[in-house]
Amino acid sequence: MPQRQVRAAGNVPARPALIADEFWFMAHDDQTGRPRLFESALNHGLAAALLAELYSEERITFIGGRIEVLRPSPPKDWLQHLVLDRLTTQFQYADVRTWLAFLAVTAGEQVMTRMWQVGLLRQQQVGRLWRQRTIHVPTDMNVAASSWARLSVDLRLTRRLTSFDVVLAGLALHTQLDRALLDGASLAVRTHLRQVVAQAPQPVRELLAELDSAVGGSVLSYRT
């Protein structure tokens, strides 16, 4: 999967873009860090993004609704290492849906921590003195908005997407983030998005199908 270089703030060197980081940016306002999705959809989307990172590294694949570990050797990234270690040591739980639910519990905090560590996010205190809480906001709004802007424009102009952006498009579609991403776009553009995602590699489609089911179930619970 092609990798793009992302430069964080300060003296932090450029690093390959990671799917979960980019999805976090897309799912949050580029200035305030406010979520664009309800919590369950966001966390399941981040969980799927973490699994997609391991798939892009050819360490796991998805077959028949289950996860198959291909290479258990530790990745360099600490969060990928953590997720792969859990998949490897708890192999008795192999179905994708179970892992999405499990990873969704901690994915939000873990992805934010990883992004904060490399300078993509900064911590900010909000609220009154006696009820303050810490939130994470993008360090550079241009970096934060880049994936959103690129994907929105490329889909509207029906440009060919990289394999990296196909996964991002699929995550947006199956967490219902596409409604905001393509706000005001024609039916033809929305149809194009679905066609692009439908042409993704089979393992990616399997992961996205499980994500769609998980988010769909959480939407029903959220509305009731």
mmCIF file of N, CA, C and O in Angstrom, residues 38 40-41 43-45 47-48 96-102 104 174-176 207-222:
data_model
loop_
_atom_site.group_PDB
_atom_site.id
_atom_site.type_symbol
_atom_site.label_atom_id
_atom_site.label_comp_id
_atom_site.label_asym_id
_atom_site.label_seq_id
_atom_site.Cartn_x
_atom_site.Cartn_y
_atom_site.Cartn_z
ATOM 1 N N PHE A 38 -20.789 10.013 16.101
ATOM 2 C CA PHE A 38 -21.120 9.617 17.465
ATOM 3 C C PHE A 38 -20.107 8.573 17.930
ATOM 4 O O PHE A 38 -19.436 7.929 17.134
ATOM 5 N N SER A 40 -19.719 5.545 19.243
ATOM 6 C CA SER A 40 -19.582 4.147 18.853
ATOM 7 C C SER A 40 -19.089 4.012 17.417
ATOM 8 O O SER A 40 -18.217 3.189 17.119
ATOM 9 N N ALA A 41 -19.629 4.817 16.506
ATOM 10 C CA ALA A 41 -19.184 4.765 15.109
ATOM 11 C C ALA A 41 -17.721 5.173 15.000
ATOM 12 O O ALA A 41 -16.940 4.562 14.259
ATOM 13 N N ASN A 43 -15.335 4.971 17.357
ATOM 14 C CA ASN A 43 -14.437 3.979 17.943
ATOM 15 C C ASN A 43 -14.365 2.698 17.123
ATOM 16 O O ASN A 43 -13.297 2.092 16.995
ATOM 17 N N HIS A 44 -15.489 2.267 16.558
ATOM 18 C CA HIS A 44 -15.447 1.096 15.675
ATOM 19 C C HIS A 44 -14.665 1.404 14.403
ATOM 20 O O HIS A 44 -13.946 0.539 13.877
ATOM 21 N N GLY A 45 -14.803 2.627 13.900
ATOM 22 C CA GLY A 45 -14.034 3.020 12.724
ATOM 23 C C GLY A 45 -12.540 3.013 12.999
ATOM 24 O O GLY A 45 -11.742 2.550 12.168
ATOM 25 N N ALA A 47 -11.066 1.211 15.313
ATOM 26 C CA ALA A 47 -10.686 -0.197 15.486
ATOM 27 C C ALA A 47 -10.445 -0.852 14.131
ATOM 28 O O ALA A 47 -9.450 -1.569 13.936
ATOM 29 N N ALA A 48 -11.338 -0.606 13.184
ATOM 30 C CA ALA A 48 -11.174 -1.155 11.842
ATOM 31 C C ALA A 48 -9.924 -0.585 11.177
ATOM 32 O O ALA A 48 -9.206 -1.290 10.455
ATOM 33 N N VAL A 96 -13.841 -11.249 13.009
ATOM 34 C CA VAL A 96 -13.579 -9.820 12.889
ATOM 35 C C VAL A 96 -14.509 -9.008 13.774
ATOM 36 O O VAL A 96 -14.094 -8.038 14.417
ATOM 37 N N ARG A 97 -15.772 -9.380 13.831
ATOM 38 C CA ARG A 97 -16.762 -8.614 14.600
ATOM 39 C C ARG A 97 -16.381 -8.545 16.082
ATOM 40 O O ARG A 97 -16.495 -7.496 16.724
ATOM 41 N N THR A 98 -15.908 -9.674 16.627
ATOM 42 C CA THR A 98 -15.490 -9.697 18.029
ATOM 43 C C THR A 98 -14.324 -8.760 18.268
ATOM 44 O O THR A 98 -14.300 -8.003 19.249
ATOM 45 N N TRP A 99 -13.346 -8.771 17.347
ATOM 46 C CA TRP A 99 -12.172 -7.927 17.509
ATOM 47 C C TRP A 99 -12.510 -6.458 17.326
ATOM 48 O O TRP A 99 -11.924 -5.595 17.999
ATOM 49 N N LEU A 100 -13.419 -6.139 16.443
ATOM 50 C CA LEU A 100 -13.837 -4.742 16.304
ATOM 51 C C LEU A 100 -14.439 -4.232 17.609
ATOM 52 O O LEU A 100 -14.130 -3.122 18.063
ATOM 53 N N ALA A 101 -15.299 -5.041 18.212
ATOM 54 C CA ALA A 101 -15.920 -4.645 19.477
ATOM 55 C C ALA A 101 -14.883 -4.508 20.586
ATOM 56 O O ALA A 101 -14.927 -3.571 21.388
ATOM 57 N N PHE A 102 -13.939 -5.436 20.624
ATOM 58 C CA PHE A 102 -12.908 -5.418 21.658
ATOM 59 C C PHE A 102 -11.982 -4.209 21.502
ATOM 60 O O PHE A 102 -11.725 -3.462 22.462
ATOM 61 N N ALA A 104 -12.525 -1.466 19.864
ATOM 62 C CA ALA A 104 -13.243 -0.191 19.921
ATOM 63 C C ALA A 104 -13.251 0.409 21.324
ATOM 64 O O ALA A 104 -13.356 1.632 21.479
ATOM 65 N N HIS A 174 -18.657 3.442 5.673
ATOM 66 C CA HIS A 174 -19.287 2.489 6.587
ATOM 67 C C HIS A 174 -19.375 2.973 8.032
ATOM 68 O O HIS A 174 -19.866 2.232 8.889
ATOM 69 N N THR A 175 -18.918 4.200 8.277
ATOM 70 C CA THR A 175 -19.191 4.839 9.578
ATOM 71 C C THR A 175 -20.176 5.993 9.402
ATOM 72 O O THR A 175 -20.462 6.711 10.354
ATOM 73 N N GLN A 176 -20.658 6.179 8.167
ATOM 74 C CA GLN A 176 -21.604 7.239 7.796
ATOM 75 C C GLN A 176 -20.965 8.624 7.816
ATOM 76 O O GLN A 176 -21.664 9.642 7.817
ATOM 77 N N LEU A 207 -13.491 -6.761 5.842
ATOM 78 C CA LEU A 207 -13.337 -5.927 7.034
ATOM 79 C C LEU A 207 -14.401 -4.836 7.063
ATOM 80 O O LEU A 207 -15.047 -4.607 8.100
ATOM 81 N N LEU A 208 -14.625 -4.174 5.942
ATOM 82 C CA LEU A 208 -15.591 -3.085 5.876
ATOM 83 C C LEU A 208 -17.024 -3.580 6.069
ATOM 84 O O LEU A 208 -17.857 -2.882 6.651
ATOM 85 N N ALA A 209 -17.310 -4.782 5.593
ATOM 86 C CA ALA A 209 -18.646 -5.348 5.787
ATOM 87 C C ALA A 209 -18.922 -5.578 7.270
ATOM 88 O O ALA A 209 -20.031 -5.319 7.763
ATOM 89 N N GLU A 210 -17.913 -6.072 7.985
ATOM 90 C CA GLU A 210 -18.072 -6.287 9.425
ATOM 91 C C GLU A 210 -18.202 -4.952 10.155
ATOM 92 O O GLU A 210 -18.974 -4.823 11.115
ATOM 93 N N LEU A 211 -17.452 -3.949 9.702
ATOM 94 C CA LEU A 211 -17.575 -2.615 10.284
ATOM 95 C C LEU A 211 -18.973 -2.060 10.060
ATOM 96 O O LEU A 211 -19.584 -1.486 10.970
ATOM 97 N N ASP A 212 -19.501 -2.243 8.867
ATOM 98 C CA ASP A 212 -20.845 -1.761 8.548
ATOM 99 C C ASP A 212 -21.885 -2.395 9.473
ATOM 100 O O ASP A 212 -22.779 -1.706 9.976
ATOM 101 N N SER A 213 -21.744 -3.686 9.713
ATOM 102 C CA SER A 213 -22.685 -4.374 10.606
ATOM 103 C C SER A 213 -22.567 -3.855 12.035
ATOM 104 O O SER A 213 -23.576 -3.640 12.713
ATOM 105 N N ALA A 214 -21.325 -3.655 12.484
ATOM 106 C CA ALA A 214 -21.115 -3.175 13.852
ATOM 107 C C ALA A 214 -21.673 -1.772 14.032
ATOM 108 O O ALA A 214 -22.349 -1.481 15.024
ATOM 109 N N VAL A 215 -21.417 -0.891 13.076
ATOM 110 C CA VAL A 215 -21.908 0.483 13.165
ATOM 111 C C VAL A 215 -23.426 0.513 13.027
ATOM 112 O O VAL A 215 -24.114 1.248 13.739
ATOM 113 N N GLY A 216 -23.963 -0.311 12.122
ATOM 114 C CA GLY A 216 -25.408 -0.373 11.953
ATOM 115 C C GLY A 216 -26.103 -0.783 13.233
ATOM 116 O O GLY A 216 -27.131 -0.203 13.612
ATOM 117 N N GLY A 217 -25.535 -1.758 13.929
ATOM 118 C CA GLY A 217 -26.113 -2.184 15.198
ATOM 119 C C GLY A 217 -26.028 -1.111 16.257
ATOM 120 O O GLY A 217 -26.965 -0.907 17.036
ATOM 121 N N SER A 218 -24.916 -0.380 16.272
ATOM 122 C CA SER A 218 -24.768 0.677 17.272
ATOM 123 C C SER A 218 -25.678 1.860 16.967
ATOM 124 O O SER A 218 -26.143 2.535 17.884
ATOM 125 N N VAL A 219 -25.968 2.108 15.690
ATOM 126 C CA VAL A 219 -26.893 3.193 15.314
ATOM 127 C C VAL A 219 -28.285 2.890 15.853
ATOM 128 O O VAL A 219 -28.963 3.754 16.410
ATOM 129 N N LEU A 220 -28.717 1.630 15.706
ATOM 130 C CA LEU A 220 -30.048 1.248 16.205
ATOM 131 C C LEU A 220 -30.103 1.425 17.720
ATOM 132 O O LEU A 220 -31.090 1.933 18.256
ATOM 133 N N SER A 221 -29.033 1.022 18.422
ATOM 134 C CA SER A 221 -29.009 1.182 19.875
ATOM 135 C C SER A 221 -29.006 2.649 20.255
ATOM 136 O O SER A 221 -29.654 3.068 21.213
ATOM 137 N N TYR A 222 -28.260 3.473 19.474
ATOM 138 C CA TYR A 222 -28.141 4.898 19.758
ATOM 139 C C TYR A 222 -29.489 5.600 19.598
ATOM 140 O O TYR A 222 -29.855 6.460 20.392
#
